PDB file of C-alpha atoms and ligand atoms in Angstrom:
ATOM      1  CA  MET P   1      41.922 -63.146  12.776  1.00 74.00           C
ATOM      2  CA  THR P   2      41.729 -62.304  16.497  1.00 90.00           C
ATOM      3  CA  TRP P   3      44.321 -59.545  16.112  1.00 89.00           C
ATOM      4  CA  ILE P   4      42.046 -57.761  13.599  1.00 90.00           C
ATOM      5  CA  TRP P   5      39.263 -57.585  16.191  1.00 91.00           C
ATOM      6  CA  VAL P   6      41.735 -56.395  18.807  1.00 90.00           C
ATOM      7  CA  LEU P   7      42.903 -53.704  16.386  1.00 89.00           C
ATOM      8  CA  ILE P   8      39.323 -52.627  15.590  1.00 90.00           C
ATOM      9  CA  GLY P   9      38.549 -52.551  19.313  1.00 91.00           C
ATOM     10  CA  LEU P  10      41.589 -50.358  19.992  1.00 90.00           C
ATOM     11  CA  ILE P  11      40.657 -47.979  17.167  1.00 91.00           C
ATOM     12  CA  VAL P  12      37.077 -47.669  18.450  1.00 91.00           C
ATOM     13  CA  LEU P  13      38.364 -47.102  21.996  1.00 91.00           C
ATOM     14  CA  ALA P  14      40.816 -44.444  20.810  1.00 92.00           C
ATOM     15  CA  ALA P  15      38.044 -42.717  18.807  1.00 89.00           C
ATOM     16  CA  LEU P  16      35.751 -42.804  21.848  1.00 88.00           C
ATOM     17  CA  LEU P  17      38.418 -41.365  24.124  1.00 89.00           C
ATOM     18  CA  TYR P  18      39.226 -38.666  21.562  1.00 86.00           C
ATOM     19  CA  TRP P  19      35.555 -37.736  21.345  1.00 82.00           C
ATOM     20  CA  GLN P  20      34.946 -37.706  25.089  1.00 79.00           C
ATOM     21  CA  LEU P  21      38.195 -36.168  26.292  1.00 84.00           C
ATOM     22  CA  VAL P  22      39.378 -33.965  23.413  1.00 83.00           C
ATOM     23  CA  ILE P  23      36.266 -32.804  21.553  1.00 85.00           C
ATOM     24  CA  ALA P  24      33.758 -32.876  24.433  1.00 85.00           C
ATOM     25  CA  GLU P  25      36.474 -32.056  26.997  1.00 86.00           C
ATOM     26  CA  GLY P  26      34.890 -34.431  29.501  1.00 84.00           C
ATOM     27  CA  SER P  27      31.495 -32.743  29.304  1.00 88.00           C
ATOM     28  CA  TYR P  28      29.514 -36.018  29.208  1.00 90.00           C
ATOM     29  CA  LEU P  29      31.551 -37.423  32.096  1.00 89.00           C
ATOM     30  CA  GLY P  30      30.548 -34.672  34.520  1.00 90.00           C
ATOM     31  CA  PRO P  31      31.944 -31.382  35.872  1.00 92.00           C
ATOM     32  CA  ARG P  32      34.628 -33.150  37.892  1.00 93.00           C
ATOM     33  CA  VAL P  33      36.224 -34.557  34.745  1.00 94.00           C
ATOM     34  CA  VAL P  34      35.907 -31.221  32.897  1.00 94.00           C
ATOM     35  CA  THR P  35      37.538 -29.471  35.841  1.00 96.00           C
ATOM     36  CA  LEU P  36      40.285 -32.059  36.108  1.00 95.00           C
ATOM     37  CA  LEU P  37      41.123 -31.613  32.414  1.00 95.00           C
ATOM     38  CA  TYR P  38      41.199 -27.811  32.755  1.00 97.00           C
ATOM     39  CA  ASP P  39      43.301 -28.053  35.903  1.00 97.00           C
ATOM     40  CA  TRP P  40      45.796 -30.155  33.944  1.00 96.00           C
ATOM     41  CA  ALA P  41      45.779 -27.869  30.920  1.00 96.00           C
ATOM     42  CA  ALA P  42      45.735 -24.549  32.792  1.00 97.00           C
ATOM     43  CA  SER P  43      49.425 -23.715  32.412  1.00 97.00           C
ATOM     44  CA  ALA P  44      49.323 -24.443  28.662  1.00 97.00           C
ATOM     45  CA  TYR P  45      45.937 -22.804  27.966  1.00 97.00           C
ATOM     46  CA  GLU P  46      47.149 -19.376  26.822  1.00 96.00           C
ATOM     47  CA  ARG P  47      49.856 -20.963  24.657  1.00 96.00           C
ATOM     48  CA  ILE P  48      47.298 -23.249  23.006  1.00 95.00           C
ATOM     49  CA  LYS P  49      44.742 -20.500  22.404  1.00 95.00           C
ATOM     50  CA  GLN P  50      47.190 -17.809  21.231  1.00 95.00           C
ATOM     51  CA  PHE P  51      44.708 -14.979  21.696  1.00 94.00           C
ATOM     52  CA  ASN P  52      45.353 -12.029  19.433  1.00 94.00           C
ATOM     53  CA  PRO P  53      45.142  -8.912  21.654  1.00 91.00           C
ATOM     54  CA  GLU P  54      43.788  -6.777  18.797  1.00 93.00           C
ATOM     55  CA  ASP P  55      40.997  -9.232  18.005  1.00 95.00           C
ATOM     56  CA  GLU P  56      40.146  -9.490  21.695  1.00 96.00           C
ATOM     57  CA  GLN P  57      39.774  -5.712  21.886  1.00 96.00           C
ATOM     58  CA  TRP P  58      37.907  -5.362  18.617  1.00 95.00           C
ATOM     59  CA  TYR P  59      35.347  -8.157  19.111  1.00 96.00           C
ATOM     60  CA  LEU P  60      35.020  -8.263  22.900  1.00 98.00           C
ATOM     61  CA  GLY P  61      36.442  -5.380  24.945  1.00 98.00           C
ATOM     62  CA  LEU P  62      35.447  -2.446  22.771  1.00 97.00           C
ATOM     63  CA  PRO P  63      31.843  -3.411  21.893  1.00 98.00           C
ATOM     64  CA  LEU P  64      31.082  -4.482  25.464  1.00 98.00           C
ATOM     65  CA  ALA P  65      32.538  -1.295  26.960  1.00 98.00           C
ATOM     66  CA  HIS P  66      30.562   0.683  24.391  1.00 97.00           C
ATOM     67  CA  ALA P  67      27.331  -1.153  25.215  1.00 96.00           C
ATOM     68  CA  LEU P  68      27.849  -0.341  28.917  1.00 97.00           C
ATOM     69  CA  ASP P  69      28.719   3.304  28.254  1.00 94.00           C
ATOM     70  CA  ARG P  70      25.726   4.760  30.079  1.00 92.00           C
ATOM     71  CA  ILE P  71      26.606   3.181  33.422  1.00 95.00           C
ATOM     72  CA  PRO P  72      29.476   4.999  35.182  1.00 94.00           C
ATOM     73  CA  ALA P  73      30.905   1.875  36.886  1.00 97.00           C
ATOM     74  CA  PRO P  74      29.277  -1.249  35.424  1.00 97.00           C
ATOM     75  CA  PHE P  75      29.195  -4.513  37.343  1.00 98.00           C
ATOM     76  CA  VAL P  76      30.075  -7.442  35.055  1.00 98.00           C
ATOM     77  CA  LEU P  77      30.061 -11.204  35.651  1.00 98.00           C
ATOM     78  CA  ASP P  78      32.126 -13.494  33.407  1.00 98.00           C
ATOM     79  CA  VAL P  79      31.044 -17.121  33.803  1.00 98.00           C
ATOM     80  CA  GLY P  80      33.696 -19.761  32.997  1.00 98.00           C
ATOM     81  CA  THR P  81      36.300 -17.001  32.949  1.00 98.00           C
ATOM     82  CA  GLY P  82      39.210 -19.436  32.534  1.00 98.00           C
ATOM     83  CA  THR P  83      42.477 -17.495  32.553  1.00 98.00           C
ATOM     84  CA  GLY P  84      40.637 -14.165  32.601  1.00 98.00           C
ATOM     85  CA  ARG P  85      40.334 -13.529  28.886  1.00 98.00           C
ATOM     86  CA  LEU P  86      37.160 -11.417  29.019  1.00 98.00           C
ATOM     87  CA  PRO P  87      38.120  -9.451  32.170  1.00 98.00           C
ATOM     88  CA  ARG P  88      41.402  -8.478  30.552  1.00 97.00           C
ATOM     89  CA  ALA P  89      39.808  -7.447  27.253  1.00 98.00           C
ATOM     90  CA  LEU P  90      37.264  -5.285  29.072  1.00 98.00           C
ATOM     91  CA  LEU P  91      39.457  -3.764  31.771  1.00 97.00           C
ATOM     92  CA  PHE P  92      41.973  -2.716  29.120  1.00 96.00           C
ATOM     93  CA  GLN P  93      39.341  -0.354  27.696  1.00 97.00           C
ATOM     94  CA  PRO P  94      39.913   3.225  28.883  1.00 96.00           C
ATOM     95  CA  ARG P  95      36.166   3.909  28.739  1.00 95.00           C
ATOM     96  CA  PHE P  96      35.350   1.024  31.102  1.00 97.00           C
ATOM     97  CA  HIS P  97      35.472   2.036  34.771  1.00 97.00           C
ATOM     98  CA  GLY P  98      33.628  -0.899  36.286  1.00 98.00           C
ATOM     99  CA  HIS P  99      34.360  -4.126  38.132  1.00 98.00           C
ATOM    100  CA  VAL P 100      34.474  -7.664  36.720  1.00 98.00           C
ATOM    101  CA  VAL P 101      33.691 -10.820  38.661  1.00 98.00           C
ATOM    102  CA  GLY P 102      35.193 -13.910  37.001  1.00 98.00           C
ATOM    103  CA  LEU P 103      33.796 -17.301  38.031  1.00 98.00           C
ATOM    104  CA  ASP P 104      35.154 -20.740  37.135  1.00 98.00           C
ATOM    105  CA  LEU P 105      35.171 -24.285  38.462  1.00 97.00           C
ATOM    106  CA  SER P 106      38.828 -24.951  37.666  1.00 97.00           C
ATOM    107  CA  ARG P 107      40.943 -23.634  40.539  1.00 97.00           C
ATOM    108  CA  ARG P 108      44.109 -23.745  38.455  1.00 98.00           C
ATOM    109  CA  MET P 109      42.561 -21.738  35.603  1.00 98.00           C
ATOM    110  CA  LEU P 110      41.622 -19.150  38.236  1.00 98.00           C
ATOM    111  CA  ALA P 111      45.174 -19.113  39.604  1.00 98.00           C
ATOM    112  CA  HIS P 112      46.323 -18.145  36.105  1.00 98.00           C
ATOM    113  CA  ALA P 113      43.518 -15.602  35.808  1.00 98.00           C
ATOM    114  CA  ALA P 114      44.731 -14.036  39.077  1.00 98.00           C
ATOM    115  CA  HIS P 115      48.217 -13.774  37.596  1.00 98.00           C
ATOM    116  CA  TYR P 116      47.132 -12.282  34.255  1.00 97.00           C
ATOM    117  CA  THR P 117      44.694  -9.780  35.780  1.00 98.00           C
ATOM    118  CA  ARG P 118      47.126  -8.552  38.436  1.00 97.00           C
ATOM    119  CA  PRO P 119      47.443  -5.104  36.799  1.00 96.00           C
ATOM    120  CA  TYR P 120      43.712  -4.642  37.450  1.00 97.00           C
ATOM    121  CA  ALA P 121      43.614  -6.467  40.806  1.00 95.00           C
ATOM    122  CA  ASP P 122      41.429  -3.845  42.517  1.00 96.00           C
ATOM    123  CA  ARG P 123      38.779  -4.141  39.753  1.00 98.00           C
ATOM    124  CA  VAL P 124      38.584  -7.928  39.427  1.00 98.00           C
ATOM    125  CA  THR P 125      37.222 -10.565  41.780  1.00 98.00           C
ATOM    126  CA  LEU P 126      37.697 -14.250  41.026  1.00 98.00           C
ATOM    127  CA  ILE P 127      35.342 -16.859  42.417  1.00 98.00           C
ATOM    128  CA  TRP P 128      35.775 -20.622  42.459  1.00 98.00           C
ATOM    129  CA  GLN P 129      32.274 -21.968  41.930  1.00 97.00           C
ATOM    130  CA  ASP P 130      30.120 -24.024  39.566  1.00 96.00           C
ATOM    131  CA  ALA P 131      28.313 -22.004  36.888  1.00 97.00           C
ATOM    132  CA  ARG P 132      25.127 -24.003  37.527  1.00 96.00           C
ATOM    133  CA  PHE P 133      24.721 -22.362  40.919  1.00 95.00           C
ATOM    134  CA  LEU P 134      25.648 -18.713  40.607  1.00 97.00           C
ATOM    135  CA  PRO P 135      26.077 -17.355  44.151  1.00 97.00           C
ATOM    136  CA  PHE P 136      24.264 -14.065  43.575  1.00 98.00           C
ATOM    137  CA  PRO P 137      20.693 -12.778  43.937  1.00 97.00           C
ATOM    138  CA  ASP P 138      18.483 -12.000  40.944  1.00 96.00           C
ATOM    139  CA  ASN P 139      19.077  -8.814  38.928  1.00 97.00           C
ATOM    140  CA  THR P 140      22.629  -8.120  40.133  1.00 97.00           C
ATOM    141  CA  PHE P 141      24.874  -7.487  37.117  1.00 98.00           C
ATOM    142  CA  ASP P 142      24.846  -4.949  34.294  1.00 98.00           C
ATOM    143  CA  ALA P 143      26.368  -7.530  31.954  1.00 98.00           C
ATOM    144  CA  VAL P 144      26.842 -11.279  32.141  1.00 98.00           C
ATOM    145  CA  THR P 145      29.275 -12.872  29.726  1.00 98.00           C
ATOM    146  CA  SER P 146      30.389 -16.409  29.041  1.00 98.00           C
ATOM    147  CA  LEU P 147      32.815 -17.406  26.313  1.00 98.00           C
ATOM    148  CA  GLU P 148      33.383 -20.972  25.109  1.00 97.00           C
ATOM    149  CA  MET P 149      31.959 -22.567  28.241  1.00 97.00           C
ATOM    150  CA  LEU P 150      28.298 -23.502  27.900  1.00 97.00           C
ATOM    151  CA  GLU P 151      28.888 -26.716  25.973  1.00 95.00           C
ATOM    152  CA  PHE P 152      31.152 -28.060  28.714  1.00 95.00           C
ATOM    153  CA  THR P 153      28.471 -27.892  31.386  1.00 96.00           C
ATOM    154  CA  PRO P 154      26.007 -30.755  31.956  1.00 94.00           C
ATOM    155  CA  ASP P 155      23.055 -28.391  31.594  1.00 95.00           C
ATOM    156  CA  PRO P 156      23.681 -25.507  29.151  1.00 96.00           C
ATOM    157  CA  ARG P 157      20.037 -24.376  29.264  1.00 97.00           C
ATOM    158  CA  GLY P 158      20.030 -24.264  33.069  1.00 96.00           C
ATOM    159  CA  VAL P 159      23.287 -22.297  33.061  1.00 97.00           C
ATOM    160  CA  LEU P 160      21.852 -19.834  30.516  1.00 98.00           C
ATOM    161  CA  ALA P 161      18.793 -19.374  32.741  1.00 98.00           C
ATOM    162  CA  GLU P 162      21.059 -18.809  35.761  1.00 98.00           C
ATOM    163  CA  MET P 163      23.009 -16.154  33.862  1.00 98.00           C
ATOM    164  CA  VAL P 164      19.819 -14.357  32.851  1.00 98.00           C
ATOM    165  CA  ARG P 165      18.509 -14.588  36.432  1.00 98.00           C
ATOM    166  CA  VAL P 166      21.458 -12.626  37.853  1.00 98.00           C
ATOM    167  CA  LEU P 167      21.340 -10.072  34.995  1.00 98.00           C
ATOM    168  CA  ARG P 168      19.563  -6.757  35.645  1.00 97.00           C
ATOM    169  CA  PRO P 169      16.620  -5.780  33.455  1.00 97.00           C
ATOM    170  CA  GLY P 170      18.125  -3.878  30.546  1.00 96.00           C
ATOM    171  CA  GLY P 171      21.470  -5.636  31.152  1.00 97.00           C
ATOM    172  CA  ILE P 172      23.581  -7.231  28.440  1.00 98.00           C
ATOM    173  CA  LEU P 173      24.089 -10.929  27.889  1.00 98.00           C
ATOM    174  CA  LEU P 174      27.088 -11.925  25.769  1.00 98.00           C
ATOM    175  CA  VAL P 175      27.554 -15.658  25.230  1.00 98.00           C
ATOM    176  CA  THR P 176      29.096 -17.951  22.661  1.00 97.00           C
ATOM    177  CA  ASN P 177      27.369 -20.718  20.779  1.00 96.00           C
ATOM    178  CA  ARG P 178      29.483 -23.611  19.533  1.00 95.00           C
ATOM    179  CA  VAL P 179      29.110 -24.082  15.775  1.00 95.00           C
ATOM    180  CA  GLY P 180      31.134 -25.811  13.078  1.00 90.00           C
ATOM    181  CA  ARG P 181      31.862 -29.447  12.366  1.00 89.00           C
ATOM    182  CA  GLU P 182      32.612 -30.559  15.919  1.00 89.00           C
ATOM    183  CA  ALA P 183      29.396 -29.026  17.269  1.00 89.00           C
ATOM    184  CA  THR P 184      27.507 -31.919  15.664  1.00 89.00           C
ATOM    185  CA  LEU P 185      29.458 -34.272  17.940  1.00 88.00           C
ATOM    186  CA  LEU P 186      28.104 -32.532  21.045  1.00 90.00           C
ATOM    187  CA  PRO P 187      24.418 -33.489  21.183  1.00 89.00           C
ATOM    188  CA  GLY P 188      22.565 -31.815  24.029  1.00 89.00           C
ATOM    189  CA  ARG P 189      25.565 -29.547  24.671  1.00 89.00           C
ATOM    190  CA  ALA P 190      25.829 -27.505  21.449  1.00 92.00           C
ATOM    191  CA  PHE P 191      22.829 -26.250  19.470  1.00 94.00           C
ATOM    192  CA  SER P 192      22.177 -25.256  15.888  1.00 95.00           C
ATOM    193  CA  ARG P 193      21.933 -21.486  15.296  1.00 95.00           C
ATOM    194  CA  ASP P 194      18.137 -21.665  15.065  1.00 96.00           C
ATOM    195  CA  ARG P 195      17.815 -23.823  18.159  1.00 96.00           C
ATOM    196  CA  PHE P 196      20.116 -21.604  20.210  1.00 97.00           C
ATOM    197  CA  TYR P 197      18.150 -18.530  19.132  1.00 97.00           C
ATOM    198  CA  ALA P 198      14.934 -20.287  20.126  1.00 97.00           C
ATOM    199  CA  LEU P 199      16.423 -21.202  23.526  1.00 97.00           C
ATOM    200  CA  LEU P 200      17.270 -17.571  24.173  1.00 98.00           C
ATOM    201  CA  GLU P 201      13.819 -16.485  23.042  1.00 98.00           C
ATOM    202  CA  GLU P 202      12.315 -18.683  25.778  1.00 98.00           C
ATOM    203  CA  LEU P 203      14.163 -16.557  28.365  1.00 98.00           C
ATOM    204  CA  PRO P 204      13.293 -12.946  29.297  1.00 98.00           C
ATOM    205  CA  LEU P 205      15.572 -11.563  26.583  1.00 98.00           C
ATOM    206  CA  GLU P 206      15.126  -9.194  23.656  1.00 98.00           C
ATOM    207  CA  ASN P 207      17.218  -7.783  20.837  1.00 97.00           C
ATOM    208  CA  ILE P 208      18.983 -11.125  20.336  1.00 98.00           C
ATOM    209  CA  GLN P 209      21.768 -10.777  17.779  1.00 97.00           C
ATOM    210  CA  VAL P 210      23.983 -13.508  16.400  1.00 96.00           C
ATOM    211  CA  GLN P 211      27.413 -12.420  15.217  1.00 96.00           C
ATOM    212  CA  LEU P 212      29.702 -14.742  13.265  1.00 94.00           C
ATOM    213  CA  TRP P 213      32.985 -14.786  15.183  1.00 95.00           C
ATOM    214  CA  GLN P 214      35.282 -17.815  14.932  1.00 93.00           C
ATOM    215  CA  VAL P 215      35.160 -21.051  12.964  1.00 92.00           C
ATOM    216  CA  ASP P 216      33.868 -22.840  16.071  1.00 94.00           C
ATOM    217  CA  TYR P 217      31.895 -20.109  17.817  1.00 96.00           C
ATOM    218  CA  ASP P 218      29.257 -17.454  17.213  1.00 97.00           C
ATOM    219  CA  LEU P 219      29.037 -14.491  19.543  1.00 98.00           C
ATOM    220  CA  VAL P 220      25.467 -13.913  20.695  1.00 98.00           C
ATOM    221  CA  TRP P 221      24.320 -10.605  22.207  1.00 98.00           C
ATOM    222  CA  ALA P 222      20.996  -9.951  23.922  1.00 98.00           C
ATOM    223  CA  ARG P 223      19.342  -7.644  26.458  1.00 97.00           C
ATOM    224  CA  LYS P 224      17.268  -8.681  29.448  1.00 98.00           C
ATOM    225  CA  THR P 225      13.715  -7.470  29.140  1.00 97.00           C
ATOM    226  CA  GLY P 226      12.172  -5.100  31.654  1.00 94.00           C
ATOM    227  CA  ARG P 227      12.658  -1.514  32.669  1.00 89.00           C
ATOM    228  CA  PRO P 228      16.348  -0.806  33.323  1.00 86.00           C
ATOM    229  CA  MET P 229      16.877  -0.243  37.023  1.00 78.00           C
ATOM    230  CA  GLY P 230      19.770   0.858  39.189  1.00 73.00           C
ATOM    231  CA  GLY P 231      23.028  -0.329  37.785  1.00 88.00           C
ATOM    232  CA  GLY P 232      26.636  -0.091  38.835  1.00 95.00           C
ATOM    233  CA  THR P 233      29.212  -1.902  40.888  1.00 96.00           C
ATOM    234  CA  ARG P 234      28.347  -3.073  44.402  1.00 95.00           C
ATOM    235  CA  PRO P 235      30.576  -4.408  47.177  1.00 96.00           C
ATOM    236  CA  LEU P 236      30.975  -8.154  46.771  1.00 97.00           C
ATOM    237  CA  ALA P 237      30.014  -8.888  50.380  1.00 97.00           C
ATOM    238  CA  GLU P 238      26.602  -7.301  49.722  1.00 97.00           C
ATOM    239  CA  VAL P 239      25.792  -9.474  46.719  1.00 97.00           C
ATOM    240  CA  LEU P 240      27.322 -12.841  47.574  1.00 98.00           C
ATOM    241  CA  ARG P 241      24.679 -15.481  48.226  1.00 97.00           C
ATOM    242  CA  CYS P 242      25.633 -18.319  50.550  1.00 96.00           C
ATOM    243  CA  PRO P 243      25.517 -21.619  48.600  1.00 92.00           C
ATOM    244  CA  GLU P 244      24.745 -23.449  51.848  1.00 91.00           C
ATOM    245  CA  CYS P 245      21.684 -21.593  53.125  1.00 93.00           C
ATOM    246  CA  GLY P 246      20.783 -19.061  50.409  1.00 94.00           C
ATOM    247  CA  ARG P 247      21.302 -15.945  52.545  1.00 96.00           C
ATOM    248  CA  VAL P 248      22.267 -12.879  50.529  1.00 97.00           C
ATOM    249  CA  GLY P 249      25.009 -10.736  52.038  1.00 97.00           C
ATOM    250  CA  LEU P 250      28.097 -12.229  53.657  1.00 98.00           C
ATOM    251  CA  THR P 251      30.479 -10.642  56.145  1.00 97.00           C
ATOM    252  CA  LEU P 252      34.011 -10.041  54.947  1.00 96.00           C
ATOM    253  CA  GLN P 253      36.421 -11.107  57.638  1.00 94.00           C
ATOM    254  CA  GLU P 254      40.196 -11.015  57.461  1.00 89.00           C
ATOM    255  CA  ARG P 255      40.674 -13.839  54.946  1.00 94.00           C
ATOM    256  CA  ALA P 256      37.159 -15.187  54.389  1.00 96.00           C
ATOM    257  CA  TYR P 257      33.540 -14.337  53.639  1.00 97.00           C
ATOM    258  CA  ARG P 258      31.307 -15.597  56.435  1.00 97.00           C
ATOM    259  CA  CYS P 259      27.601 -16.359  56.376  1.00 96.00           C
ATOM    260  CA  GLU P 260      26.080 -15.121  59.635  1.00 96.00           C
ATOM    261  CA  GLU P 261      23.051 -17.361  59.079  1.00 96.00           C
ATOM    262  CA  CYS P 262      24.634 -20.811  58.775  1.00 95.00           C
ATOM    263  CA  GLY P 263      28.195 -20.035  59.890  1.00 95.00           C
ATOM    264  CA  GLN P 264      29.740 -21.266  56.635  1.00 95.00           C
ATOM    265  CA  GLU P 265      33.032 -19.577  55.697  1.00 95.00           C
ATOM    266  CA  TYR P 266      34.411 -19.091  52.192  1.00 96.00           C
ATOM    267  CA  PRO P 267      38.155 -18.455  52.297  1.00 96.00           C
ATOM    268  CA  VAL P 268      39.894 -15.819  50.228  1.00 97.00           C
ATOM    269  CA  ALA P 269      43.087 -17.559  49.085  1.00 97.00           C
ATOM    270  CA  PRO P 270      46.444 -15.732  49.009  1.00 97.00           C
ATOM    271  CA  ASP P 271      46.010 -15.204  45.241  1.00 97.00           C
ATOM    272  CA  GLY P 272      42.697 -13.435  45.945  1.00 97.00           C
ATOM    273  CA  VAL P 273      40.377 -16.205  44.709  1.00 98.00           C
ATOM    274  CA  VAL P 274      37.173 -16.573  46.761  1.00 97.00           C
ATOM    275  CA  GLU P 275      36.859 -20.311  47.282  1.00 97.00           C
ATOM    276  CA  MET P 276      33.171 -21.239  47.349  1.00 96.00           C
ATOM    277  CA  ALA P 277      33.429 -24.657  45.653  1.00 92.00           C
ATOM    278  CA  ARG P 278      35.543 -26.601  48.049  1.00 70.00           C
ATOM    279  CA  LYS P 279      35.916 -30.327  48.275  1.00 49.00           C
ATOM    280  CA  ARG P 280      34.473 -31.579  51.540  1.00 48.00           C
ATOM    281  CA  ALA P 281      34.911 -35.229  52.441  1.00 39.00           C
ATOM    282  CA  GLY P 282      35.859 -35.884  48.825  1.00 39.00           C
ATOM    283  CA  ARG P 283      32.683 -34.287  47.424  1.00 41.00           C
ATOM    284  CA  TRP P 284      32.177 -30.987  45.698  1.00 41.00           C
ATOM    285  CA  SER P 285      30.277 -28.598  47.870  1.00 45.00           C
ATOM    286  CA  ALA P 286      28.903 -26.826  44.786  1.00 47.00           C
ATOM    287  CA  ARG P 287      25.301 -27.936  44.617  1.00 47.00           C
ATOM    288  CA  PRO P 288      21.858 -26.482  44.128  1.00 47.00           C
ATOM    289  CA  GLN P 289      21.388 -23.554  46.434  1.00 47.00           C
ATOM    290  CA  LYS P 290      18.509 -23.256  48.781  1.00 48.00           C
ATOM    291  CA  PRO P 291      16.041 -20.642  47.578  1.00 47.00           C
ATOM    292  CA  ALA P 292      17.116 -17.092  48.249  1.00 47.00           C
ATOM    293  CA  ARG P 293      15.891 -15.512  51.460  1.00 48.00           C
ATOM    294  CA  PRO P 294      13.018 -13.085  51.142  1.00 44.00           C
ATOM    295  CA  GLU P 295      13.786  -9.857  49.275  1.00 41.00           C
ATOM    296  CA  ALA P 296      13.994  -7.906  52.555  1.00 38.00           C
ATOM    297  CA  LYS P 297      17.217  -9.726  53.366  1.00 38.00           C
ATOM    298  CA  GLU P 298      18.821  -8.631  50.118  1.00 36.00           C
ATOM    299  CA  VAL P 299      20.849  -5.459  50.231  1.00 30.00           C
TER     300      VAL P 299
HETATM  301  C1  SAM L 301      37.343 -23.203  26.861  1.00 84.16           C
HETATM  302  S1  SAM L 301      37.519 -22.547  28.476  1.00 84.16           S
HETATM  303  C2  SAM L 301      37.012 -20.871  28.193  1.00 84.16           C
HETATM  304  C3  SAM L 301      37.663 -19.936  29.143  1.00 84.16           C
HETATM  305  C4  SAM L 301      37.459 -18.457  28.811  1.00 84.16           C
HETATM  306  N1  SAM L 301      36.073 -18.084  28.874  1.00 84.16           N
HETATM  307  C5  SAM L 301      38.028 -18.164  27.446  1.00 84.16           C
HETATM  308  O1  SAM L 301      37.262 -17.850  26.543  1.00 84.16           O
HETATM  309  O2  SAM L 301      39.251 -18.261  27.313  1.00 84.16           O
HETATM  310  C6  SAM L 301      36.133 -23.216  29.364  1.00 84.16           C
HETATM  311  C7  SAM L 301      36.150 -22.809  30.836  1.00 84.16           C
HETATM  312  O3  SAM L 301      34.894 -23.164  31.399  1.00 84.16           O
HETATM  313  C8  SAM L 301      35.147 -23.648  32.709  1.00 84.16           C
HETATM  314  N2  SAM L 301      34.006 -24.484  33.111  1.00 84.16           N
HETATM  315  C9  SAM L 301      33.588 -25.647  32.585  1.00 84.16           C
HETATM  316  N3  SAM L 301      32.506 -26.114  33.244  1.00 84.16           N
HETATM  317  C10 SAM L 301      32.256 -25.194  34.221  1.00 84.16           C
HETATM  318  C11 SAM L 301      31.267 -25.105  35.231  1.00 84.16           C
HETATM  319  N4  SAM L 301      30.315 -26.037  35.383  1.00 84.16           N
HETATM  320  N5  SAM L 301      31.295 -24.035  36.051  1.00 84.16           N
HETATM  321  C12 SAM L 301      32.238 -23.073  35.915  1.00 84.16           C
HETATM  322  N6  SAM L 301      33.198 -23.103  34.973  1.00 84.16           N
HETATM  323  C13 SAM L 301      33.209 -24.165  34.138  1.00 84.16           C
HETATM  324  C14 SAM L 301      36.440 -24.433  32.573  1.00 84.16           C
HETATM  325  O4  SAM L 301      37.046 -24.657  33.830  1.00 84.16           O
HETATM  326  C15 SAM L 301      37.219 -23.510  31.654  1.00 84.16           C
HETATM  327  O5  SAM L 301      37.975 -22.589  32.369  1.00 84.16           O
END
């Protein structure tokens, strides 16, 4: 009879591992595990996803470019950019003349993003950093997007709030909400349609629209409340916020961004990725940022 219990134990263990590593993609085990899994899968990611270029244009690139039409050179942040799916869809649009910043915590996904976005290299910046601590001051971007990422972070609500914080009043938020059968296996990470809508309503957002998109994901559009102000692309050095001390505005040196306040340097790797989340003494440096310096310091 013992072998039956061993068998049951193995089945339960396999089911648990499948849930944690395949469905939740390590989300309950922390960002390090999620990142490790994406680092491993990076070279196979595009093959697995098989993005259809026409669908990407129709559902992502075209409507986003259209929504940003009034700004001559929009400044866009894509959080959890992976292999650069959203930057590519947007930069392909002839009517889009802006700049896209793609941020991700998997260095290998970013290496692939750098490769795939090479044709637009002068209009894309890739940053290695945790989405929970966006290294930018408030009200910076004309659009903030995030596709298929929220449910893999330990704190989807906090990440949503961060994304809205760096969005300009009047700016566009485009995020996905995980739906479908597997979403029920992601408590605290994925939300029902009503709950997700309610979460967005708690933030300074208006005109929230849910669009059915894929079997597993809705696309959700919204605008940040407040009078639209400014708008347009800005030099990265002006808007980078030092994760160490919170100073806004770093100095671009030959191969690194340097914080004149605390002396911290963030290398620009040969593939162009700005490396803000580095491992120091075996620990991720990505951590809650000190509060931003007073407004006067911001450029
Ligand atoms: C399913 S992929 C989506 C990538 C891309 N947005 C797309 O639609 O193809 C999820 C991405 O989120 C990134 N990610 C997960 N947790 C993150 C975090 N805390 N900060 C930044 N990126 C994160 C992963 O590294 C991965 O590249």
